[in-house]
Short mmCIF file of C-alpha atoms and ligand atoms in Angstrom, two decimals:
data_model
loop_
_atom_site.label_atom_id
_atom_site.label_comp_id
_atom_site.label_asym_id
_atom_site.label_seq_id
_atom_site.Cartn_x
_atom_site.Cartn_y
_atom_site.Cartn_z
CA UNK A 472 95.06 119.57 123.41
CA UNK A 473 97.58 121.23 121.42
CA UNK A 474 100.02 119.20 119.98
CA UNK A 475 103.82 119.70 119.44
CA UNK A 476 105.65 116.87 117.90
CA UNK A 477 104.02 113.63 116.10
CA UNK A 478 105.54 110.42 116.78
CA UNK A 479 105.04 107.92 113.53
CA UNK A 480 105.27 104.19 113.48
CA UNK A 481 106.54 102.62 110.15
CA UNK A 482 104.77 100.03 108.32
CA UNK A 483 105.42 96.92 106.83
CA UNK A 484 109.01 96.94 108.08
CA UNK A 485 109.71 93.05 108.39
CA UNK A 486 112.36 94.05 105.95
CA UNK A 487 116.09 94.00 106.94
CA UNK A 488 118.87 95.94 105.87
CA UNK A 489 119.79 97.85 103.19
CA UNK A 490 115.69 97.66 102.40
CA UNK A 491 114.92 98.61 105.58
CA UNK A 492 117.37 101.70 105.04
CA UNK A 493 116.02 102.73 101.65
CA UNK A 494 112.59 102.41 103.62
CA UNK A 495 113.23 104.56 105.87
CA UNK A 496 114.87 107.27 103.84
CA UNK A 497 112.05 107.15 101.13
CA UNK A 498 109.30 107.73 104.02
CA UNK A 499 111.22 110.39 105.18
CA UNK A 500 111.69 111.88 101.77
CA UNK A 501 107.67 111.46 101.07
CA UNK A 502 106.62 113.17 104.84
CA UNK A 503 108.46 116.09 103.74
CA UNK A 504 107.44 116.22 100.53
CA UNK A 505 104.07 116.40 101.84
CA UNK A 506 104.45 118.54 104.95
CA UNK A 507 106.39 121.11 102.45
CA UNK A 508 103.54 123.75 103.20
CA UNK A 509 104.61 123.83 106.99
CA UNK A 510 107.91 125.31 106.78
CA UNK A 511 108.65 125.54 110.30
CA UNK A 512 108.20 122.09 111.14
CA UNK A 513 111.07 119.19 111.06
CA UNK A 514 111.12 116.05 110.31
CA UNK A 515 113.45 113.50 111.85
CA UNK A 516 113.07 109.97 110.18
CA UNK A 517 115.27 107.00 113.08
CA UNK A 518 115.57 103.57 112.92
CA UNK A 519 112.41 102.53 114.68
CA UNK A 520 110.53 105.57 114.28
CA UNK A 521 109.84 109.10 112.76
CA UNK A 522 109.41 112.23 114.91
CA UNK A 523 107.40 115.59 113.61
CA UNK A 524 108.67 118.01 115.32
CA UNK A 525 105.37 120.76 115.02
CA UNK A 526 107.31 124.07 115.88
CA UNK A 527 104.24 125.70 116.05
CA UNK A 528 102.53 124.44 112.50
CA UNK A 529 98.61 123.77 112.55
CA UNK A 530 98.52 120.10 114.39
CA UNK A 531 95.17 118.96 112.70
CA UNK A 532 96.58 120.04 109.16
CA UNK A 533 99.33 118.11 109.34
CA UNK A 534 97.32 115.35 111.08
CA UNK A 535 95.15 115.67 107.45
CA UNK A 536 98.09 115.23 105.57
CA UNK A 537 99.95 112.45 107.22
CA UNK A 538 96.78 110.38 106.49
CA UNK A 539 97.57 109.94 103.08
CA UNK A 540 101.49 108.43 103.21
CA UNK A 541 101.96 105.30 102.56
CA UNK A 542 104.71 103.35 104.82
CA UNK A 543 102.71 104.95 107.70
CA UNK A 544 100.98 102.09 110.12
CA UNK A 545 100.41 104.42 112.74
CA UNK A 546 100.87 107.70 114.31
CA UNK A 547 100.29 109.50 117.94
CA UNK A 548 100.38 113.17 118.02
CA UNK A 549 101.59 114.13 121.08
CA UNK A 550 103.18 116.96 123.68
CA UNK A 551 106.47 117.34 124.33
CA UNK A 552 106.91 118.83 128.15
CA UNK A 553 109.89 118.95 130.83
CA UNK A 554 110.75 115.96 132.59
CA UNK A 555 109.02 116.91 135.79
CA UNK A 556 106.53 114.72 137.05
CA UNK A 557 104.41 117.58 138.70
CA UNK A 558 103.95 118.83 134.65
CA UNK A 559 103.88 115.14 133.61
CA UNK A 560 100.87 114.63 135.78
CA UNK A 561 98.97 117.71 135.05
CA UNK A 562 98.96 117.25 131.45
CA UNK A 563 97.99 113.56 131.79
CA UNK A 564 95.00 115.17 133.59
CA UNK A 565 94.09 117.61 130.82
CA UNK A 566 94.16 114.46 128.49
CA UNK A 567 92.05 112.59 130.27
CA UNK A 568 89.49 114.97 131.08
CA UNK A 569 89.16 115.81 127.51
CA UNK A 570 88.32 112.13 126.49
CA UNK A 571 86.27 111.59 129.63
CA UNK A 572 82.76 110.27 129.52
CA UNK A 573 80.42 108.71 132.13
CA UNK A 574 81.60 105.07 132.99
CA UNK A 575 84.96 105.38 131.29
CA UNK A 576 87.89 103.60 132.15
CA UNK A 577 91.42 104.04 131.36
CA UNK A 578 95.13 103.13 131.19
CA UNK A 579 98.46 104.64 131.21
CA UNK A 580 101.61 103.46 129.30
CA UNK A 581 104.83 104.64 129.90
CA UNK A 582 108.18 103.85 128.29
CA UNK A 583 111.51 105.31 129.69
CA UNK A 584 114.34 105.67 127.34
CA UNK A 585 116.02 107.96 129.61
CA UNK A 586 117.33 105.51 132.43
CA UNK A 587 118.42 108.22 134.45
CA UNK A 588 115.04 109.67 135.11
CA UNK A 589 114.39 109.42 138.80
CA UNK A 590 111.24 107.04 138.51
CA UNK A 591 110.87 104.13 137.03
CA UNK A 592 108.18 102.79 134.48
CA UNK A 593 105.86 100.88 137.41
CA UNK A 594 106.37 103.74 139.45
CA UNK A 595 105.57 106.54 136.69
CA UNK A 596 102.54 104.19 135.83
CA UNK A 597 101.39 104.23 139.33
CA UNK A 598 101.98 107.90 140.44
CA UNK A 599 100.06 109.22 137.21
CA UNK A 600 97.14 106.25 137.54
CA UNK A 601 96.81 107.76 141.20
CA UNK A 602 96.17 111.03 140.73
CA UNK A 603 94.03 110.81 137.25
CA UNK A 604 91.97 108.69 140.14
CA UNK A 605 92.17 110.84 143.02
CA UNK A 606 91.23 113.95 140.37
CA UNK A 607 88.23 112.55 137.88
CA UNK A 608 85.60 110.93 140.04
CA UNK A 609 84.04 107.90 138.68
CA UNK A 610 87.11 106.38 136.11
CA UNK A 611 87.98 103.20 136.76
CA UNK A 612 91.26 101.55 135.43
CA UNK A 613 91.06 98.63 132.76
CA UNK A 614 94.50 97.79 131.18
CA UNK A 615 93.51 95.62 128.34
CA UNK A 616 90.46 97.17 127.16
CA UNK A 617 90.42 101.28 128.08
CA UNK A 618 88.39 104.00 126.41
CA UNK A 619 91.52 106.13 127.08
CA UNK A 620 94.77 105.67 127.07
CA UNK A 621 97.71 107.63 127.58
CA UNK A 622 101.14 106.93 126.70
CA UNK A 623 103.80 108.65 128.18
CA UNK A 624 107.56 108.20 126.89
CA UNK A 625 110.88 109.33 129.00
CA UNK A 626 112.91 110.41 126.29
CA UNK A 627 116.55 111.88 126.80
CA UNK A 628 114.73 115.55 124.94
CA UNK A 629 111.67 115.43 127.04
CA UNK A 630 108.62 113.93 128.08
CA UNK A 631 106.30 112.53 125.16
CA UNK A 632 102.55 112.49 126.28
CA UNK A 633 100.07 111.32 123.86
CA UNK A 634 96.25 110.30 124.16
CA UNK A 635 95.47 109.47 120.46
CA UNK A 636 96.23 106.64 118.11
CA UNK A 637 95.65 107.64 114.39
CA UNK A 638 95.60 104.94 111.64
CA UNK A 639 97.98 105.57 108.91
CA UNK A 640 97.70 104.78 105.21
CA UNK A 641 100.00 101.29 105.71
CA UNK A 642 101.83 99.84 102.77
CA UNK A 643 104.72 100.86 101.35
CA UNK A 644 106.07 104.65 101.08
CA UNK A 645 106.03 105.83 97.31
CA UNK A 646 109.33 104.98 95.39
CA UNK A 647 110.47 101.87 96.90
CA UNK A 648 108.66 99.54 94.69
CA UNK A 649 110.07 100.92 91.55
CA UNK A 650 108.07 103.44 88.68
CA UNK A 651 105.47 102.44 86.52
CA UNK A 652 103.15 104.05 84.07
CA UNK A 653 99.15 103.53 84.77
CA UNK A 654 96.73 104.11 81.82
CA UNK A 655 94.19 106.54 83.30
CA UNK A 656 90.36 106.72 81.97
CA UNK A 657 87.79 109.27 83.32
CA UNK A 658 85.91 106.29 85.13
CA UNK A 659 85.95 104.77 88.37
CA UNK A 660 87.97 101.72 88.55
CA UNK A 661 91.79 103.06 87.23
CA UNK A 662 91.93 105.83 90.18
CA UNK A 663 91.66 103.15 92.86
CA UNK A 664 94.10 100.89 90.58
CA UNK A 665 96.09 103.46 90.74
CA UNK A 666 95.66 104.06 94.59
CA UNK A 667 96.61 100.50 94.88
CA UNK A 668 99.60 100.44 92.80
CA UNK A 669 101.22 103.85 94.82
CA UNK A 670 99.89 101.78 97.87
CA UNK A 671 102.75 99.01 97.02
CA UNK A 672 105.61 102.02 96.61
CA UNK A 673 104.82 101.86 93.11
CA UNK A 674 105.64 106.00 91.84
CA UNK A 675 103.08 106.24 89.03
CA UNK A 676 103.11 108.40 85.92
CA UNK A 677 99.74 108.79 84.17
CA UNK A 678 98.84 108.25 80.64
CA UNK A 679 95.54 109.02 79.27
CA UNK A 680 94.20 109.43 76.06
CA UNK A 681 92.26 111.78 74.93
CA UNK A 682 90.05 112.34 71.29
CA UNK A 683 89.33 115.94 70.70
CA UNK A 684 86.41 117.13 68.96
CA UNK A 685 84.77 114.07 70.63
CA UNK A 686 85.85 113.97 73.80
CA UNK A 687 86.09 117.70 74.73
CA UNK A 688 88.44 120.08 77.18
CA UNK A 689 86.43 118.96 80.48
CA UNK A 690 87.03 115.45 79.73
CA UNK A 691 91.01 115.78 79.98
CA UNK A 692 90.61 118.19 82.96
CA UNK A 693 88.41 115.26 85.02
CA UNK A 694 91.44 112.77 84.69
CA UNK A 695 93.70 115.57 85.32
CA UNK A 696 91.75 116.61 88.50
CA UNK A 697 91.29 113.00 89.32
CA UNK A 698 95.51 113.02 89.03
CA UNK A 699 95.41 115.89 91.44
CA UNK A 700 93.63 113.93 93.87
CA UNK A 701 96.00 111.06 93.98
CA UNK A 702 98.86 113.20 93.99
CA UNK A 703 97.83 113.03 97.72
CA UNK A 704 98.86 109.30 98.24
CA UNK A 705 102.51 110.28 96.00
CA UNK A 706 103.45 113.62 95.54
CA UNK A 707 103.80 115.29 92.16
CA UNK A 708 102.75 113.18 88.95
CA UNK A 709 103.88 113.10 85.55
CA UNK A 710 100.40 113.51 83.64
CA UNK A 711 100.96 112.31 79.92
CA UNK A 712 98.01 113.13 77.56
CA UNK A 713 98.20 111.27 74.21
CA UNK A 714 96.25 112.38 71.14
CA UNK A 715 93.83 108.98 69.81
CA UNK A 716 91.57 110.55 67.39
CA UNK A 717 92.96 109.92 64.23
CA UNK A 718 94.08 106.05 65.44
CA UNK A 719 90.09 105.68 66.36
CA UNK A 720 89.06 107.24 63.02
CA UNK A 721 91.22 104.92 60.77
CA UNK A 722 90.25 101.66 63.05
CA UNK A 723 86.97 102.53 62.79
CA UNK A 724 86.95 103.31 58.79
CA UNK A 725 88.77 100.16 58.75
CA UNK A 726 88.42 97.85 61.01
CA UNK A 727 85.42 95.63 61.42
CA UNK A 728 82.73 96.40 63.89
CA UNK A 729 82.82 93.73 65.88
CA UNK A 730 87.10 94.43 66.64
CA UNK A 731 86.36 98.10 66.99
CA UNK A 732 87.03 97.96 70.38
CA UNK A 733 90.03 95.24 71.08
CA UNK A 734 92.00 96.96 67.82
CA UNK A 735 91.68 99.90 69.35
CA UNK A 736 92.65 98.68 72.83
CA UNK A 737 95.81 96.73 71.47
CA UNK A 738 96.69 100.07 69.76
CA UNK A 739 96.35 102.16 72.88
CA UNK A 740 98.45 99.48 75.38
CA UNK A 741 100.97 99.49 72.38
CA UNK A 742 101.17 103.29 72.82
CA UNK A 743 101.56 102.63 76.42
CA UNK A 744 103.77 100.06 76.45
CA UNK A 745 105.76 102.23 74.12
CA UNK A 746 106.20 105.12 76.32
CA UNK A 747 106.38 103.14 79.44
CA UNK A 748 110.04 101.64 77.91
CA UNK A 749 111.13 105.23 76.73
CA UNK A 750 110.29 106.89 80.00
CA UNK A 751 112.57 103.39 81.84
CA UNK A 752 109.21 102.83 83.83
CA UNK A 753 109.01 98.60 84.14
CA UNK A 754 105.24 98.18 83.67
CA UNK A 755 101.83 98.94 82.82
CA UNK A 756 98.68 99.54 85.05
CA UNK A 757 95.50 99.40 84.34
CA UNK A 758 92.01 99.42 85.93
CA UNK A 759 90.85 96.34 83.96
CA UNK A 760 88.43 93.86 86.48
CA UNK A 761 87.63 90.23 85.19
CA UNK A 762 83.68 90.10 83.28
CA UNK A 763 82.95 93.74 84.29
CA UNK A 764 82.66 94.80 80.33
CA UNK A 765 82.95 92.94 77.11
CA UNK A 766 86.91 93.99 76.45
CA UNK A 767 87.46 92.86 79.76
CA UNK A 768 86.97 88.52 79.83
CA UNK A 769 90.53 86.26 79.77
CA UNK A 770 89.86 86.18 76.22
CA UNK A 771 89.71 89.72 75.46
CA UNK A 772 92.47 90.21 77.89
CA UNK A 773 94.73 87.80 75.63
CA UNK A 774 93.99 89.06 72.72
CA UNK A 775 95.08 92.85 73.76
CA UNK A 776 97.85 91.65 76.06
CA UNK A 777 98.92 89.88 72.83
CA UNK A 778 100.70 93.47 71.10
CA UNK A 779 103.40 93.30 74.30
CA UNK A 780 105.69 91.85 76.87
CA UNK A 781 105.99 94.47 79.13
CA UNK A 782 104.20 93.10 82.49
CA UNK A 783 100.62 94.33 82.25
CA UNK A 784 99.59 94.85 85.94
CA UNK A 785 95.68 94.54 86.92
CA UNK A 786 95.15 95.50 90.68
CA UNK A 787 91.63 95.01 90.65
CA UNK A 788 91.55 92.25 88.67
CA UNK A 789 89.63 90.04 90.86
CA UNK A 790 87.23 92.85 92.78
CA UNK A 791 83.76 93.21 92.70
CA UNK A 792 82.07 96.68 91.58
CA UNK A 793 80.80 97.09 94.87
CA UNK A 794 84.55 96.82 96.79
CA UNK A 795 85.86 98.65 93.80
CA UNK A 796 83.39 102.11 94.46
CA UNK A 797 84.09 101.86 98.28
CA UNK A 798 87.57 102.52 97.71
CA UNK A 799 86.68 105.12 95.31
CA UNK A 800 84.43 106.83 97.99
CA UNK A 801 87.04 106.82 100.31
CA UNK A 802 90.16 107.59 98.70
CA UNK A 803 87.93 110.69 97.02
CA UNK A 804 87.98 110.04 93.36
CA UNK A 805 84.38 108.44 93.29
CA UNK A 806 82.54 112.19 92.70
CA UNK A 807 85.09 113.25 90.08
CA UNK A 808 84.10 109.48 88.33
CA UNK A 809 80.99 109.50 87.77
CA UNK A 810 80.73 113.42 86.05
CA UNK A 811 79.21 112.63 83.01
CA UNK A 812 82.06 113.72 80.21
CA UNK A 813 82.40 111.56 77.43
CA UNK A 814 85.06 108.82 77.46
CA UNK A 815 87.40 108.45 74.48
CA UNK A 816 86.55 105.23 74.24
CA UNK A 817 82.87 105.29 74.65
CA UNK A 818 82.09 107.15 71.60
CA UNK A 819 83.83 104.67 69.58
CA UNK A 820 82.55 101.65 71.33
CA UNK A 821 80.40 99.78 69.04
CA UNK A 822 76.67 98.18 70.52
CA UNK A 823 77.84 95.14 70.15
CA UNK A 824 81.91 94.01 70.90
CA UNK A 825 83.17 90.78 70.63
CA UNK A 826 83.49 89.61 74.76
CA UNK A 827 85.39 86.42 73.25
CA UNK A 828 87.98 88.23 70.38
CA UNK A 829 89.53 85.69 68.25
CA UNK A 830 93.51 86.46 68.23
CA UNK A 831 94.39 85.53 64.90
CA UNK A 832 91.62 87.55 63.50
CA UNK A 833 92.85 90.63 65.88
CA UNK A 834 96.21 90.32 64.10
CA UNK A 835 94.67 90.08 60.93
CA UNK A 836 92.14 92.85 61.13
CA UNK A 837 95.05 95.02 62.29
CA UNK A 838 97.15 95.24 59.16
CA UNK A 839 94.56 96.94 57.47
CA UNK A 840 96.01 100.11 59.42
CA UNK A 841 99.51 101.38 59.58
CA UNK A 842 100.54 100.79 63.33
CA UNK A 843 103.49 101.98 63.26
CA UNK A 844 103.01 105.28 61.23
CA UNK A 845 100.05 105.90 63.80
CA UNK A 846 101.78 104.56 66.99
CA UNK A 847 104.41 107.45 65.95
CA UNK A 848 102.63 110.22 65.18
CA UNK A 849 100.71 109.68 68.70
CA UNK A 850 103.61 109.54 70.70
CA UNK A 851 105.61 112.46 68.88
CA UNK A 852 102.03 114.50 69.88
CA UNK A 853 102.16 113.92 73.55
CA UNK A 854 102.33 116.59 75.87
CA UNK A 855 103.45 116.09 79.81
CA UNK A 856 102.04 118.06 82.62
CA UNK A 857 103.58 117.88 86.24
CA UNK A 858 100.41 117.71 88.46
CA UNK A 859 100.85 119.05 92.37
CA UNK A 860 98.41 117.58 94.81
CA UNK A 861 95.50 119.43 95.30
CA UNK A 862 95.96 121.38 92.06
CA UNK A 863 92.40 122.61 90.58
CA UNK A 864 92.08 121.79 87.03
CA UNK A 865 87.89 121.74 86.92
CA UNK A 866 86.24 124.57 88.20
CA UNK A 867 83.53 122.78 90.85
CA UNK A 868 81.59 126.01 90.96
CA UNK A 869 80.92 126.83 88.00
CA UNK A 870 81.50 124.36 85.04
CA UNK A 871 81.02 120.66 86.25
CA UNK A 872 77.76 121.79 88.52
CA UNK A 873 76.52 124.01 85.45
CA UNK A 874 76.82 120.72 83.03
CA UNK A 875 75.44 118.26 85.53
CA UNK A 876 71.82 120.65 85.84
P1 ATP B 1345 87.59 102.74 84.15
O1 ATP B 1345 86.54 102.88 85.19
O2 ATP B 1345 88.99 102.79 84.70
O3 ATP B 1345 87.39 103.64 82.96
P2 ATP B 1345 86.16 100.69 82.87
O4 ATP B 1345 85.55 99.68 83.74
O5 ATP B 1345 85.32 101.79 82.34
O6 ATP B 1345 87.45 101.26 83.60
P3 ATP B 1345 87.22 100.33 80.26
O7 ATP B 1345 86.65 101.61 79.84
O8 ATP B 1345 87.01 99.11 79.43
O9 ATP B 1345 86.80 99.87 81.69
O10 ATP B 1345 88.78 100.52 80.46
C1 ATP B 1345 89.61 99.52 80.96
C2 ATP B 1345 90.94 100.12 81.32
O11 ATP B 1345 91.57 100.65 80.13
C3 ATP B 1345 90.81 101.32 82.22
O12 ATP B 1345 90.71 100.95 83.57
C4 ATP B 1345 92.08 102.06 81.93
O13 ATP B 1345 93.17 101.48 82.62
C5 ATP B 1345 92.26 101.83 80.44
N1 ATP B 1345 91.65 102.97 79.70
C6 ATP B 1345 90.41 103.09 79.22
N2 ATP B 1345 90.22 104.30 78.63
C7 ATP B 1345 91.38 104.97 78.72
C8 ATP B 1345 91.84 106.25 78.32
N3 ATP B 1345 91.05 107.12 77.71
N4 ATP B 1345 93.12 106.58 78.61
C9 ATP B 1345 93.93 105.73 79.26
N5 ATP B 1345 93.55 104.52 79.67
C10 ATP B 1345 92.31 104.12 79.41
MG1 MG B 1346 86.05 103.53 81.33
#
């Protein structure tokens, strides 16, 4: 079937009012951001509904790419035809014939906005139920559970047929729950935090921090291709890189072994916290998950979360490994997490961190450096980047396969 129009179904929209509005307007704002490489198709966002008008733009690409908007529940691609119940019919036909399968059973739904149309819903129902029988030998009719169904609206512009219900993304569209920063690793778990937090309208801009000679040029192009993926689920993003090598070499000429690793994370979610406040973002992601490493137990937690009061946000806090790599399979990210380039903060990790950090002795062991001297140079080194979905930053051909053999 070739589609011409796609009919979408909000989410979460339990809201009222003005929320409802700046719902509405957002999701509209994101589906054209996102449908920007079809420039002959339009986009009408209404009160109970948005409508994709095709105009003769690839229907499966667009299909592709409505997938990944949040604020979506559900959409139905469908045909738009004259209201004449001779065409009406015959397309139902075509729909059906291309679903049909031995033993199959089906159903059709019709709404009528347009109360002037000469049939009503029972007898559009019928008429079309008739003839799909009369036409496909063997279907049988079962209106609560069919294998296909076909929905048929009366609308005041045409006739609406679709045949296909396609899940949407569901929560909230990108920009209604405020901006935040998210601190962005190489690894697996902050891409699906992140996923989560754009998943609650959250518009994310990425920090990540990088130590070069250690952590070389393919390291920072992983989390910027991992950006690029979830640029999918939000539209550009603001990639910030942040230079940590010379705040890891002083902690670690300084610091004890044992606080290697919270002094350093205190310093980094300072950093963070520090640019979150310039850029007016009004929190802090990250991809921390309760006992999965030692910096990550309450205690650590505390003793890190200690250097702010910015809200530190931790989607995943309380998900296994296991739920945590699904998501990563299946938002994409997974493949780009596990290529083996080294972490920033692996090469300083020492054998042996403290999983229970004392506090006081975090505050103490931290005045051997000079924070603030440190915490300035870093953020007067940063460099931004404006990521577009889909934007290739790691060349899968030749580099990443070349260091994986
Ligand atoms: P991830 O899979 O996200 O790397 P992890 O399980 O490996 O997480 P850690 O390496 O301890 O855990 O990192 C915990 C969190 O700290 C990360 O999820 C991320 O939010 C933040 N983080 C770690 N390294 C960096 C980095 N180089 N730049 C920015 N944030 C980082
Ligand atoms: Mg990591």
């Amino acid at each position: 079937m070739h589609y011409t129009e796609i009919m979408v179904r909000y989410g979460e929209l339990s809201t009222k009012g003005k929320n409802k509005k700046d719902f509405i307007k957002q999701l509209g704002k994101n589906v054209r951001a996102v449908l920007h490489p079809f420039p002959k198709l339009e986009v009408k966002p209404q009160r109970d509904r948005l409508h994709v008008a095709l105009n003769g733009e690839d229907d499966q690409q667009v299909i592709e790419s409505l997938k990944g908007v949040f604020g979506i529940e559900n959409f139905y691609p469908s045909v738009r035809l004259e209201k004449d119940m001779a065409i009406i019919k015959q397309t139902a036909l075509e729909m059906v014939k291309e679903q049909y399968h031995d033993g199959a059973t089906f159903k059709i739904n019709t709404r009528r906005q347009d109360k002037h149309f000469e049939y009503d819903t029972n007898q559009i129902n019928n008429q079309l139920g008739d003839y799909i029988l009369e036409n496909v030998p063997g279907i049988t009719v079962d209106v609560k559970h069919p294998d296909i169904s076909i929905r048929v609206e009366i609308r005041m512009n045409g006739a609406f047929l679709s045949s296909e219900k396609i899940h949407g993304a569901g929560g909230l569209p990108v920009g209604t729950g405020g901006r935040a920063t998210m601190m962005l690793s190489g690894g697996i778990d902050s891409p699906v935090a992140t996923y989560l937090a754009m998943k609650r309208g959250v518009k994310i801009d990425m920090i990540h921090f990088y130590s070069p000679p250690y952590t070389g040029e393919q390291a920072l192009n992983k989390a910027k291709q991992l950006t690029s993926v979830l640029g999918k689920y939000s539209g550009n993003i603001q990639f910030i890189q942040v230079p940590f090598t010379e705040i890891q070499e002083t902690i670690k000429e300084k610091v004890p072994e044992g606080y290697l690793m919270t002094i350093q994370r205190r310093m980094m979610l300072r950093i963070a916290a520090q640019i979150t406040q310039n850029r007016h973002c009004t929190g802090v992601f990250t991809g921390e998950a309760l006992g999965q490493v030692a910096s990550q137990t309450l205690e650590s937690m505390m003793a890190i979360n200690d250097v702010t009061t910015m809200p530190v946000l931790r989607p995943l806090v309380s998900m296994d490994k296991t739920e945590i790599i699904k998501i990563s399979k299946q938002i994409k990210t997974y493949d780009l997490s596990i290529l083996p380039f080294e972490d920033c903060c692996t090469i300083f990790t020492p054998p042996a961190p403290k999983t229970r950090p004392d506090l006081a002795k975090s505050r103490k062991f931290e005045q051997y450096i000079d924070v603030e001297g440190l915490m300035k140079k870093a953020i007067d080194n940063i460099e931004i980047t404006d990521i577009k979905p889909g934007e290739e930053f790691l060349n899968q051909n030749q580099d990443v396969f070349a260091e994986l053999l």
